């Protein structure tokens, strides 16, 4: 049993599939599968169960993750503490954000970071808000600039720190000549109208679609 294998197991608990773990760790799914098998062989225990094409952690696997997470967090803290002893601050910071925040918020901040700390490399990843949060919890990213609708995102029993940096209203924009859509009380009032929104299966479009009454037809252009 080694740290790498424990990290893979905790990632699987967070992300749910081997493919997602492979993407988060930048390796192949075959590598993830082999490492997990080696971990089971070393412990002489079954940690993962298969159901069709899906895999999930059994009770033993979940118990191991619960025991391993504090250890992995402490090792990461130790590594960061010793790195800060260097005379010059160096390293890689992985930052994920959604498209509309990239140029307006993140790029100007990174320019200031580069001016103050030229030896820090900021790597930017463009991710949908819900996916970036998964990446944060699985340690794929160090910082996430994200957004949410209605209910605030929380991280119980976690070392993740969140800060609210602003709020925007979600607006419906129409032609001033189309007076048939007003007044409205809910998105579902507009379900029969033709919409121009973000591509299918993005965070914003999914939120709008889920806000519709399920029996009302939807039209998109």
Coordinates of C-alpha atoms in Angstrom, one line a residue:
X1 CA 0.0 0.0 0.0
X2 CA 1.4 3.4 -1.0
X3 CA 0.3 7.0 -1.0
X4 CA -0.4 7.0 -4.8
X5 CA -2.8 4.1 -4.4
X6 CA -4.6 5.8 -1.5
X7 CA -4.9 9.0 -3.5
X8 CA -6.5 7.0 -6.4
X9 CA -9.0 5.4 -4.0
X10 CA -10.0 8.7 -2.4
X11 CA -10.4 10.2 -5.9
X12 CA -12.7 7.3 -6.9
X13 CA -14.8 8.0 -3.8
X14 CA -15.2 11.6 -4.8
X15 CA -15.5 11.3 -8.6
X16 CA -17.4 8.0 -8.9
X17 CA -15.8 6.6 -12.1
X18 CA -12.3 5.4 -13.1
X19 CA -12.4 7.5 -16.2
X20 CA -12.9 10.7 -14.2
X21 CA -10.1 9.7 -11.8
X22 CA -7.9 9.1 -14.8
X23 CA -8.7 12.5 -16.2
X24 CA -8.1 14.2 -12.8
X25 CA -4.7 12.5 -12.4
X26 CA -3.7 12.7 -16.1
X27 CA -3.1 9.0 -16.5
X28 CA -5.0 6.2 -18.4
X29 CA -8.0 4.3 -16.9
X30 CA -6.0 1.1 -17.3
X31 CA -3.3 2.6 -14.9
X32 CA -6.0 3.5 -12.4
X33 CA -7.6 0.0 -12.6
X34 CA -4.2 -1.7 -12.1
X35 CA -3.2 0.4 -9.1
X36 CA -6.5 -0.3 -7.4
X37 CA -6.1 -4.0 -8.0
X38 CA -2.5 -3.9 -6.6
X39 CA -3.9 -2.1 -3.5
X40 CA -6.5 -4.9 -3.0
X41 CA -3.8 -7.6 -3.5
X42 CA -1.5 -5.9 -1.0
X43 CA -4.2 -5.7 1.6
X44 CA -5.8 -9.1 0.7
X45 CA -9.1 -7.3 0.8
X46 CA -11.9 -6.4 -1.7
X47 CA -12.4 -2.7 -1.7
X48 CA -14.3 -2.2 -5.0
X49 CA -17.5 -3.9 -6.2
X50 CA -18.7 -4.0 -9.8
X51 CA -22.3 -3.6 -10.8
X52 CA -22.6 -4.0 -14.6
X53 CA -20.2 -1.5 -16.0
X54 CA -20.2 0.6 -12.9
X55 CA -17.8 0.3 -9.9
X56 CA -18.4 1.5 -6.3
X57 CA -16.5 1.3 -3.0
X58 CA -17.8 -1.3 -0.6
X59 CA -17.9 -0.8 3.1
X60 CA -14.3 -1.7 3.6
X61 CA -13.2 0.6 0.8
X62 CA -15.2 3.5 2.3
X63 CA -13.6 2.8 5.7
X64 CA -10.2 2.9 4.2
X65 CA -10.9 6.3 2.5
X66 CA -12.2 7.8 5.7
X67 CA -8.9 6.7 7.5
X68 CA -6.7 7.8 4.6
X69 CA -8.2 11.3 3.9
X70 CA -6.8 13.0 7.1
X71 CA -3.4 11.4 6.4
X72 CA -3.2 12.6 2.8
X73 CA -4.3 16.1 3.9
X74 CA -1.6 16.2 6.5
X75 CA 1.0 15.1 4.0
X76 CA 0.0 17.8 1.6
X77 CA 0.2 20.4 4.5
X78 CA 3.7 19.2 5.4
X79 CA 4.8 19.5 1.8
X80 CA 3.4 23.0 1.5
X81 CA 4.9 24.1 4.8
X82 CA 8.4 23.0 3.8
X83 CA 8.1 24.6 0.3
X84 CA 7.3 27.9 1.9
X85 CA 10.8 27.9 3.6
X86 CA 12.4 28.6 0.2
X87 CA 13.7 32.1 -0.3
X88 CA 11.6 32.4 -3.4
X89 CA 8.0 31.4 -3.7
X90 CA 7.7 28.9 -6.5
X91 CA 5.4 26.2 -7.7
X92 CA 2.3 25.4 -9.8
X93 CA -1.2 26.6 -9.0
X94 CA -4.0 24.9 -10.9
X95 CA -7.0 27.2 -11.3
X96 CA -10.4 26.2 -12.9
X97 CA -13.1 28.6 -13.9
X98 CA -16.1 28.9 -16.2
X99 CA -15.9 30.7 -19.6
X100 CA -17.5 34.0 -18.8
X101 CA -15.2 34.6 -15.8
X102 CA -12.0 33.8 -17.6
X103 CA -11.3 37.1 -19.3
X104 CA -13.2 39.4 -17.0
X105 CA -12.0 38.1 -13.6
X106 CA -9.3 35.5 -13.7
X107 CA -6.8 36.8 -16.4
X108 CA -6.3 40.2 -14.7
X109 CA -5.7 38.5 -11.4
X110 CA -3.1 36.2 -12.8
X111 CA -1.3 39.1 -14.4
X112 CA -0.9 40.7 -11.0
X113 CA 0.3 37.4 -9.5
X114 CA 2.9 37.0 -12.2
X115 CA 4.2 40.5 -11.5
X116 CA 4.5 39.8 -7.7
X117 CA 5.5 36.2 -7.8
X118 CA 7.2 35.5 -11.2
X119 CA 8.2 32.0 -10.3
X120 CA 4.7 30.8 -9.7
X121 CA 3.1 29.1 -12.7
X122 CA -0.6 29.4 -13.0
X123 CA -2.3 26.7 -15.0
X124 CA -5.8 27.6 -16.2
X125 CA -8.6 25.0 -16.8
X126 CA -11.9 25.9 -18.4
X127 CA -14.6 23.8 -16.6
X128 CA -18.4 24.0 -16.0
X129 CA -19.1 25.1 -12.4
X130 CA -20.4 21.7 -11.1
X131 CA -17.4 19.8 -12.7
X132 CA -14.8 22.3 -11.3
X133 CA -16.1 21.7 -7.7
X134 CA -15.6 17.9 -8.2
X135 CA -12.1 18.7 -9.3
X136 CA -11.4 20.8 -6.3
X137 CA -12.6 18.1 -3.9
X138 CA -10.5 15.5 -5.6
X139 CA -7.4 17.8 -5.6
X140 CA -7.3 18.1 -9.4
X141 CA -7.4 21.9 -8.9
X142 CA -6.0 24.1 -6.2
X143 CA -8.4 27.0 -6.7
X144 CA -11.8 27.2 -8.4
X145 CA -13.6 30.3 -9.5
X146 CA -17.2 29.1 -9.9
X147 CA -20.8 30.1 -9.6
X148 CA -24.0 28.6 -8.3
X149 CA -27.8 29.3 -8.5
X150 CA -30.2 29.5 -5.6
X151 CA -28.6 27.3 -2.9
X152 CA -25.1 28.2 -1.8
X153 CA -22.5 25.5 -2.2
X154 CA -21.1 24.2 1.1
X155 CA -18.3 21.7 2.0
X156 CA -19.1 20.0 5.3
X157 CA -16.2 18.2 7.0
X158 CA -13.7 19.6 4.5
X159 CA -10.6 21.7 4.5
X160 CA -11.9 23.7 1.5
X161 CA -12.3 27.5 2.2
X162 CA -14.9 29.4 0.1
X163 CA -15.3 33.1 -0.3
X164 CA -18.2 35.0 -2.0
X165 CA -16.7 37.6 -4.4
X166 CA -19.9 38.9 -5.9
X167 CA -23.4 38.4 -7.1
X168 CA -25.1 38.7 -10.5
X169 CA -28.8 38.5 -11.4
X170 CA -29.9 36.0 -14.0
X171 CA -31.8 37.9 -16.6
X172 CA -34.1 37.0 -19.5
X173 CA -33.6 39.2 -22.5
X174 CA -36.1 39.5 -25.3
X175 CA -36.9 41.8 -28.2
X176 CA -38.6 45.0 -27.1
X177 CA -41.2 44.4 -29.7
X178 CA -42.2 41.0 -28.2
X179 CA -44.6 42.0 -25.5
X180 CA -46.3 38.6 -25.2
X181 CA -43.8 37.2 -22.6
X182 CA -44.3 39.8 -19.9
X183 CA -45.1 39.8 -17.1
X184 CA -43.5 36.5 -16.1
X185 CA -43.2 34.9 -12.6
X186 CA -41.1 31.9 -13.5
X187 CA -39.0 30.3 -16.3
X188 CA -41.8 27.8 -16.9
X189 CA -44.0 30.7 -18.2
X190 CA -41.6 30.9 -21.1
X191 CA -41.2 27.2 -21.7
X192 CA -43.1 27.2 -25.0
X193 CA -41.0 30.1 -26.4
X194 CA -37.9 29.6 -28.5
X195 CA -34.7 30.1 -26.6
X196 CA -31.1 31.0 -27.3
X197 CA -29.0 29.7 -24.4
X198 CA -25.7 28.0 -23.7
X199 CA -25.1 24.6 -25.4
X200 CA -26.9 21.6 -24.2
X201 CA -25.7 19.9 -20.9
X202 CA -23.8 23.0 -19.7
X203 CA -24.4 24.1 -16.1
X204 CA -26.5 27.2 -17.0
X205 CA -28.7 25.4 -19.7
X206 CA -29.3 22.5 -17.3
X207 CA -30.4 24.8 -14.6
X208 CA -32.9 26.6 -16.9
X209 CA -34.3 23.4 -18.3
X210 CA -34.7 21.9 -14.8
X211 CA -36.6 25.1 -13.8
X212 CA -39.3 24.3 -16.4
X213 CA -42.5 22.4 -15.7
X214 CA -41.7 18.9 -16.9
X215 CA -44.9 18.6 -19.0
X216 CA -44.3 21.8 -20.9
X217 CA -42.6 21.4 -24.3
X218 CA -39.2 23.2 -24.8
X219 CA -37.9 24.8 -27.9
X220 CA -34.3 25.9 -28.5
X221 CA -32.7 27.6 -31.5

